[in-house]
XYZ file of C-alpha atoms in Angstrom:
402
model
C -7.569 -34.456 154.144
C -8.194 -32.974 150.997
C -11.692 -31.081 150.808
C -13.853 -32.489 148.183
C -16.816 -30.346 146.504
C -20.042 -32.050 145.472
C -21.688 -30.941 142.326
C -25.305 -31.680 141.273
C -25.975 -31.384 137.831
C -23.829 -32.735 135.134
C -24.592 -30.268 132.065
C -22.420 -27.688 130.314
C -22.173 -25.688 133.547
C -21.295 -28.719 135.717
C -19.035 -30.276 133.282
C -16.760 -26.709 132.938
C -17.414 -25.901 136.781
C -16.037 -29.116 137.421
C -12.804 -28.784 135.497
C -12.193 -24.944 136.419
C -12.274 -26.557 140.006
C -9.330 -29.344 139.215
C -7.485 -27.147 137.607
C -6.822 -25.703 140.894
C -6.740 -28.893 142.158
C -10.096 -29.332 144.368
C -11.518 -33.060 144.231
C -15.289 -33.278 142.675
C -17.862 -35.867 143.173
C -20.262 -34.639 139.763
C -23.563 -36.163 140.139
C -26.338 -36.717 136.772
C -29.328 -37.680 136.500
C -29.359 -38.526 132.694
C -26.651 -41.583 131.604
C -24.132 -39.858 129.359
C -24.688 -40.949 125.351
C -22.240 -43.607 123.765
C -19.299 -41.670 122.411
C -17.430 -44.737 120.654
C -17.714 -42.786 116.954
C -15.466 -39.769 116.965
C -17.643 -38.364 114.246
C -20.899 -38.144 115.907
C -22.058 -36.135 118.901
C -25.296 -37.850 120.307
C -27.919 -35.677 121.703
C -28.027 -35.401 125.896
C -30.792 -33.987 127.587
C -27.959 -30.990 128.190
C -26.167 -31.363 125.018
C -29.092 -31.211 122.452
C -29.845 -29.251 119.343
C -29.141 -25.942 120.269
C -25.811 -24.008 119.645
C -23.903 -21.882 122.029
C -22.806 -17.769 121.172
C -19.284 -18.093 123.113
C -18.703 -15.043 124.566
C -14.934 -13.460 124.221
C -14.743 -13.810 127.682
C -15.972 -17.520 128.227
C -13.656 -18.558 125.405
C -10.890 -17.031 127.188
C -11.885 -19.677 130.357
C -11.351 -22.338 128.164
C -8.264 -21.422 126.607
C -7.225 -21.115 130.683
C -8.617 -24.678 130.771
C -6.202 -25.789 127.681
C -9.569 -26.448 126.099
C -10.187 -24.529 123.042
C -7.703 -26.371 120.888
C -10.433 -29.279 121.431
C -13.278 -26.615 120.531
C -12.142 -24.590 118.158
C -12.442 -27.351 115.208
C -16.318 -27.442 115.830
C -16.752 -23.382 116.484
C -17.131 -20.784 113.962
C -16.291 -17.480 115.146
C -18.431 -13.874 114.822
C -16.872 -10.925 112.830
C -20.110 -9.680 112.217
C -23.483 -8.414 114.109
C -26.906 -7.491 112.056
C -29.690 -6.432 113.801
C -32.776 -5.276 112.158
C -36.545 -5.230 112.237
C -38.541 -6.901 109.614
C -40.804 -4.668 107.413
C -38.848 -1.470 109.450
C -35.910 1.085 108.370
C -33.398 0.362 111.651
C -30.256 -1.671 111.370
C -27.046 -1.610 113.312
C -24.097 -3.329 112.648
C -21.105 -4.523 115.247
C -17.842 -5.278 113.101
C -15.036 -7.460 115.165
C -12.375 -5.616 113.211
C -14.045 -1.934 113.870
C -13.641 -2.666 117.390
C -10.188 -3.838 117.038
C -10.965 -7.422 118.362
C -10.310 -10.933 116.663
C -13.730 -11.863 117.030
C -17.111 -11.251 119.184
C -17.240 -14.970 120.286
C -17.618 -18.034 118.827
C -20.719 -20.280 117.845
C -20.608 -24.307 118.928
C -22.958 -26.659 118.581
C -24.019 -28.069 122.319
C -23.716 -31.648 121.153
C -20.030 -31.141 120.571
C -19.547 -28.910 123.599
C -20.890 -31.348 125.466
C -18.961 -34.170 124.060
C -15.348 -32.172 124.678
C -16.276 -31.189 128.069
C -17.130 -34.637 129.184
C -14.664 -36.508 127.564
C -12.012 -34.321 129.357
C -13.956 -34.476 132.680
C -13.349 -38.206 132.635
C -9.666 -37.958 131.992
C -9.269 -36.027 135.336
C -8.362 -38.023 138.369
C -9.635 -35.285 140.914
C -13.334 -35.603 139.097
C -15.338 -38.957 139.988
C -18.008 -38.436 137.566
C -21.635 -40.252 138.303
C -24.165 -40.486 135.972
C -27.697 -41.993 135.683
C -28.367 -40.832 139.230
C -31.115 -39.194 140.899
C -30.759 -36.941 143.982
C -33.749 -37.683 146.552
C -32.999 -35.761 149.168
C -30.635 -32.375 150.816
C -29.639 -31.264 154.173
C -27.106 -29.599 155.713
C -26.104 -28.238 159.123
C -23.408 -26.381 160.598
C -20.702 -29.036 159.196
C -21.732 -30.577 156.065
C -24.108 -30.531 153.142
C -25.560 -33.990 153.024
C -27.955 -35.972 149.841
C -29.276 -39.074 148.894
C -29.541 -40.080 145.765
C -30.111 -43.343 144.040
C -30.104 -44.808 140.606
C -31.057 -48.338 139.218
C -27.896 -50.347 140.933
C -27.424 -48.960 143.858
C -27.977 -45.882 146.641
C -25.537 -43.121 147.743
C -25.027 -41.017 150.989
C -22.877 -38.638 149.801
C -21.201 -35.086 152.650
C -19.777 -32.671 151.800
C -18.368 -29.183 153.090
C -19.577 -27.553 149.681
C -22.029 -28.603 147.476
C -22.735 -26.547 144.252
C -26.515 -27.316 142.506
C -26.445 -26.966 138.621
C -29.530 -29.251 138.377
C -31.300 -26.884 135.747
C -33.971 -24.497 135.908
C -36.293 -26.978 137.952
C -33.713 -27.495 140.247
C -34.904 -30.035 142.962
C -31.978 -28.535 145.049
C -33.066 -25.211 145.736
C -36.721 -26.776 146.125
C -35.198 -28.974 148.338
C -33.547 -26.034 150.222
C -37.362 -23.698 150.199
C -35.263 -21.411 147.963
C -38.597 -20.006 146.278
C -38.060 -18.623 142.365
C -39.799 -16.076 140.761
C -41.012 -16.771 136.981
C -42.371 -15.521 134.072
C -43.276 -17.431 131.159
C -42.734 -15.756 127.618
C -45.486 -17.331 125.695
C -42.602 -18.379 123.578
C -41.657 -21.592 122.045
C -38.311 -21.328 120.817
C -37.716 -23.512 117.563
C -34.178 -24.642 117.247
C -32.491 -25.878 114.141
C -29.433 -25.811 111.629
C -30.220 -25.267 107.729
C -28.216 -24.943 104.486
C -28.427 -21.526 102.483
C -26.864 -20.737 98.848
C -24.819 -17.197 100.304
C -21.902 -18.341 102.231
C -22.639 -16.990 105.823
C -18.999 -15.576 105.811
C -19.425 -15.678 109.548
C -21.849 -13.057 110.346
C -24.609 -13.735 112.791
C -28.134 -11.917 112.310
C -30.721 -10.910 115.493
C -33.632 -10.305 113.070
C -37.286 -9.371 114.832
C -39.995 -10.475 113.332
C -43.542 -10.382 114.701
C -43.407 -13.711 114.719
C -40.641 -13.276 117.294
C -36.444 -12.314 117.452
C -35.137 -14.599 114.815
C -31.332 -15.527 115.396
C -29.274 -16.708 112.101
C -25.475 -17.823 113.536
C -22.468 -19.171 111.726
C -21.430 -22.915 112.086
C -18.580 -25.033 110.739
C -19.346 -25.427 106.921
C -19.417 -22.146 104.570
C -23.186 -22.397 104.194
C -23.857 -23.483 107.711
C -26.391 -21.683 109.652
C -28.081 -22.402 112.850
C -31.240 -20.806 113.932
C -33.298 -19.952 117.094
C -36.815 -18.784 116.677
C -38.906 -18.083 119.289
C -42.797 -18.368 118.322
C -45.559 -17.925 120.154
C -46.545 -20.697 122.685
C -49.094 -23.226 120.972
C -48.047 -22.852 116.873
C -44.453 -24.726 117.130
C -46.146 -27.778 115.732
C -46.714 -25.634 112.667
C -43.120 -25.834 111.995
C -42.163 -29.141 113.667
C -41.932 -33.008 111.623
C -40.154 -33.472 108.011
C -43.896 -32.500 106.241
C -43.205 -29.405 107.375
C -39.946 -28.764 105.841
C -40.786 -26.720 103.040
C -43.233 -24.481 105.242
C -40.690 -23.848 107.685
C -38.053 -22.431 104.841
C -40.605 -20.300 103.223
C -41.157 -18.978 106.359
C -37.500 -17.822 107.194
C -37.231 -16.584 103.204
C -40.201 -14.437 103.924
C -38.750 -13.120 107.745
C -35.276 -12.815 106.681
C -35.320 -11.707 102.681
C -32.613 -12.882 100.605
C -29.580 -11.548 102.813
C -28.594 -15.168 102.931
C -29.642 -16.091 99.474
C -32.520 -18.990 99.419
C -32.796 -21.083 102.187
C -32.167 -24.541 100.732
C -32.275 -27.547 103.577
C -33.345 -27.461 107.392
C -32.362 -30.025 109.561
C -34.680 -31.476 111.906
C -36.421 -28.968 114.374
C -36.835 -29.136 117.663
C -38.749 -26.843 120.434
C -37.901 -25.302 123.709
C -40.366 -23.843 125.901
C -39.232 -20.450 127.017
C -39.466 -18.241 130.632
C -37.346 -16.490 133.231
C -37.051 -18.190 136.389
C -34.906 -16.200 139.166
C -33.814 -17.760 142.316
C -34.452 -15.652 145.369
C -31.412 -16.753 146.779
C -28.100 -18.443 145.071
C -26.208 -18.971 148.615
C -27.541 -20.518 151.878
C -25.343 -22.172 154.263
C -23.280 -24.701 152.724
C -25.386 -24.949 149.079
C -24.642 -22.251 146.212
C -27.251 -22.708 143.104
C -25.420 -22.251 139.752
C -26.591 -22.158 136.178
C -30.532 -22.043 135.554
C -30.620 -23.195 138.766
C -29.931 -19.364 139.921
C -31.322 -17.675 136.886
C -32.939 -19.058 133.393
C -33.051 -16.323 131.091
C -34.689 -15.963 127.449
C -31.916 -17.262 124.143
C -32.622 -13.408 122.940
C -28.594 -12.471 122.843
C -27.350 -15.735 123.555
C -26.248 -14.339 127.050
C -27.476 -17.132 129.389
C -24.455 -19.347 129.050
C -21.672 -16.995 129.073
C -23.471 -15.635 132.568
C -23.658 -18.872 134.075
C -19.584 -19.234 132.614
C -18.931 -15.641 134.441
C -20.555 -17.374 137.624
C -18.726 -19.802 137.780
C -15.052 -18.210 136.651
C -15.892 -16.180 140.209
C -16.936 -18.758 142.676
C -13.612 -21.053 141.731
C -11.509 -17.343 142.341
C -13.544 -17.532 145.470
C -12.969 -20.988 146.693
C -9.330 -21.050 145.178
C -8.753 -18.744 148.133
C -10.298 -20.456 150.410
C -8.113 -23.116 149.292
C -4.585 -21.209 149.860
C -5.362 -20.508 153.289
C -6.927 -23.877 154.052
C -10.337 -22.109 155.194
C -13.921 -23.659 154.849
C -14.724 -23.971 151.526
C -18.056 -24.056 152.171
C -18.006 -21.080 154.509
C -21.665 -19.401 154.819
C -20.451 -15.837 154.720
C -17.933 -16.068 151.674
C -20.523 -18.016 149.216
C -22.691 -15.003 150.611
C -19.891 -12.547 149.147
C -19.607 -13.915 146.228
C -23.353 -14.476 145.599
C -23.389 -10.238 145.978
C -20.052 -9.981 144.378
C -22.056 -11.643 140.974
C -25.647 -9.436 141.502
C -24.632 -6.781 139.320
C -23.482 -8.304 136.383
C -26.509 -10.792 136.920
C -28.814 -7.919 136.832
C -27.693 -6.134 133.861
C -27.809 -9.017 131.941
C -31.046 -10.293 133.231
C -33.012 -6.590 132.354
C -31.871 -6.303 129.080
C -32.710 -9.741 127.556
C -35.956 -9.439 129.281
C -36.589 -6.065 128.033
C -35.531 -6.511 124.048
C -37.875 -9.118 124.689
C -41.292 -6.886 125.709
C -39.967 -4.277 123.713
C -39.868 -5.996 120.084
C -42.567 -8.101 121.254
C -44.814 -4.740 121.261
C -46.013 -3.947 117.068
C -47.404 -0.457 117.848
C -46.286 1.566 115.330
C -44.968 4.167 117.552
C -42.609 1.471 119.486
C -41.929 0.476 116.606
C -40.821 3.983 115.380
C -39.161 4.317 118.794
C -37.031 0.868 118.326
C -35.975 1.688 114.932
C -34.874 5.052 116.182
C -32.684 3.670 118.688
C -31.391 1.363 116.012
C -30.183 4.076 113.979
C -28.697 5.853 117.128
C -27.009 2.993 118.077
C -25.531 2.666 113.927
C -24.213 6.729 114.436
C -23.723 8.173 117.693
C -19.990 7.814 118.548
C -19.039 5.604 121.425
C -21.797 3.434 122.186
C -20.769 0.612 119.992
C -17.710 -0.154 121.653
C -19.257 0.164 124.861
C -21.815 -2.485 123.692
C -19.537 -4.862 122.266
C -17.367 -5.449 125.122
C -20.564 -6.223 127.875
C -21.464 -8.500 124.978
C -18.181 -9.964 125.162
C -18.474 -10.568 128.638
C -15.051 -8.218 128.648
C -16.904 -5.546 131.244
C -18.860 -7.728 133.541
């Protein structure tokens, strides 16, 4: 009988989890709560809870996963890739720069917008015969013993009692599976509202992406498809996102970016419609007990600073399928206790490293003391002229090193 995985969650994680895992031919029952949008236009990629405004930094190493997926044919028409890194300090001397063809690489990842990530993965989860894919579904309740991992879940038609020897929780940062399980979370909150946009400017953005810090807060400029394309995450403090939220507020909203950024990117002409993300780091105390392994924010939610978040959860998940592919060959347990425990440690370090230094770019550019600020700008010109570091950088950015 052919072992079947259960996965909870049916966002960008779930969706690629789901076809890393029949690509090596494992059967998936992919549960979500939200019903999937109406993709009858080919032109149009309708906002999902999962697939919403925000864009994606591809890592190097997550586009890699989806070329091994036969995926980024699909992608690559809506992604715009990276040649270029800026990152300076508003009102401050520092700058470093991180050139793709310096470091002898094609590109340091690409940038997609969710909606159409989401679209591509989904529409190629429902071509494949070993995913059953159900949506508009609620989980209600978890439990396993020494056998099986079993839920409940329910949606407007009908209820489900669903086993299985492995099942995987994506279900986002509130994750009623590890509540569900008494897997306890640590969290901070940031204060920070991130506003999340795309807008027009009259410099062509010649695909170079811009980490700017402001005291407002780290101001993110990325390509997009379209020469003049830009998207933008801004986190602001918690409580005056409404000052740059609703069409009246257009105009403020551009001034404000032509004041943070200068005229690097030449006037900023048109911004699409914003929209605002609340922002904190919630850690999972655990990410594997018994038959249940917690994946995505589910394990760890971590601030948009360096667009790492994503390309973690992509690492995660490249790792557990290596794991339970073999399981697979030697027709063990998939949902064996002691190996999700090995590759739960197996994933710490990586998950660390990453988790410490978007949290501390955070506190440390949050900080407008003009001796941190001396201290940051510093390091900025170390990092611009010391030999070595750069390339060092580049490729944990890549997600080449983890």
């Amino acid at each position: 009988m052919q072992q079947e995985v259960i996965i909870v969650g049916g966002g960008m994680v779930g969706l690629s989890l789901a076809l890393m895992l029949a690509k090596k031919k494992i059967a998936v029952k992919l549960l979500e709560a939200i019903k999937y949008p109406n993709y009858d236009d080919e032109h149009l990629a309708p906002y999902h809870s999962s697939f919403d405004a925000r864009n994606s930094a591809l890592s190097r190493r997550s586009v890699q996963i989806y070329q091994e997926l036969g995926l980024w044919d699909a992608l690559q028409q809506y992604a715009t890739p990276i040649l270029e890194v800026n990152i300076t300090e508003q009102g401050s001397f520092g700058k470093a720069r991180l050139i793709a063809a310096q470091e002898k690489v094609e590109s340091f990842g690409q940038v997609i917008e969710n909606a159409w990530l989401g679209r591509v993965l989904l529409s190629e989860v429902k071509k494949q015969p070993l995913i059953e894919l159900i949506d508009g579904v609620k989980v209600t309740s978890l439990k396993q013993d020494a056998d099986f991992a079993y839920i409940e879940a329910e949606s407007n038609q009908q209820k489900y009692q669903l086993q299985s020897k492995l099942l995987i929780a994506a279900d986002g940062r509130d994750s009623f599976c590890r509540k569900a399980l008494g897997i306890g979370a640590s969290e901070h909150d940031y204060d920070q509202v991130a506003i999340v946009t795309s807008v027009q400017t009259s410099k062509p953005h010649q695909q170079v992406g811009f980490e700017r810090f402001s005291p407002l807060g780290p101001l993110a400029l990325l390509p997009l498809p379209g020469e003049y394309r830009r998207s933008v995450v801004w986190p602001v403090p918690k409580g005056t996102e409404h000052e740059w939220l609703g069409e009246e507020n257009d105009q403020h909203f551009l001034d404000a970016l032509q004041e943070t950024y200068g005229d690097r990117a030449g006037k900023f002409q048109k911004t699409g419609r914003r929209f605002s993300f609340p922002l904190s780091q919630v850690l999972a105390e655990k990410q594997a007990i018994g038959r249940v392994v917690l994946m995505g924010n589910a394990a760890h939610t971590i601030h948009p600073v360096a667009g790492q978040g994503f390309n973690l959860c992509m690492r995660d998940a490249y790792v557990l399928v290596r794991y339970l592919s073999e399981q697979l060959e030697q027709a063990a347990d998939l949902g064996d206790a002691a190996m999700l425990k090995d590759y739960e440690k197996s994933r710490l370090t990586d998950q660390q490293r990453v988790i410490k230094f978007c949290d501390s770019v955070v506190r440390g550019f949050s900080n407008q003391n003009p001796i941190l600020k001396l201290i940051r700008n510093t390091g900025l010109m170390a990092f611009e002229n010391i030999p070595g570091i750069k390339p060092l950088v580049a490729n944990y950015a890549m997600g080449l090193k983890a």
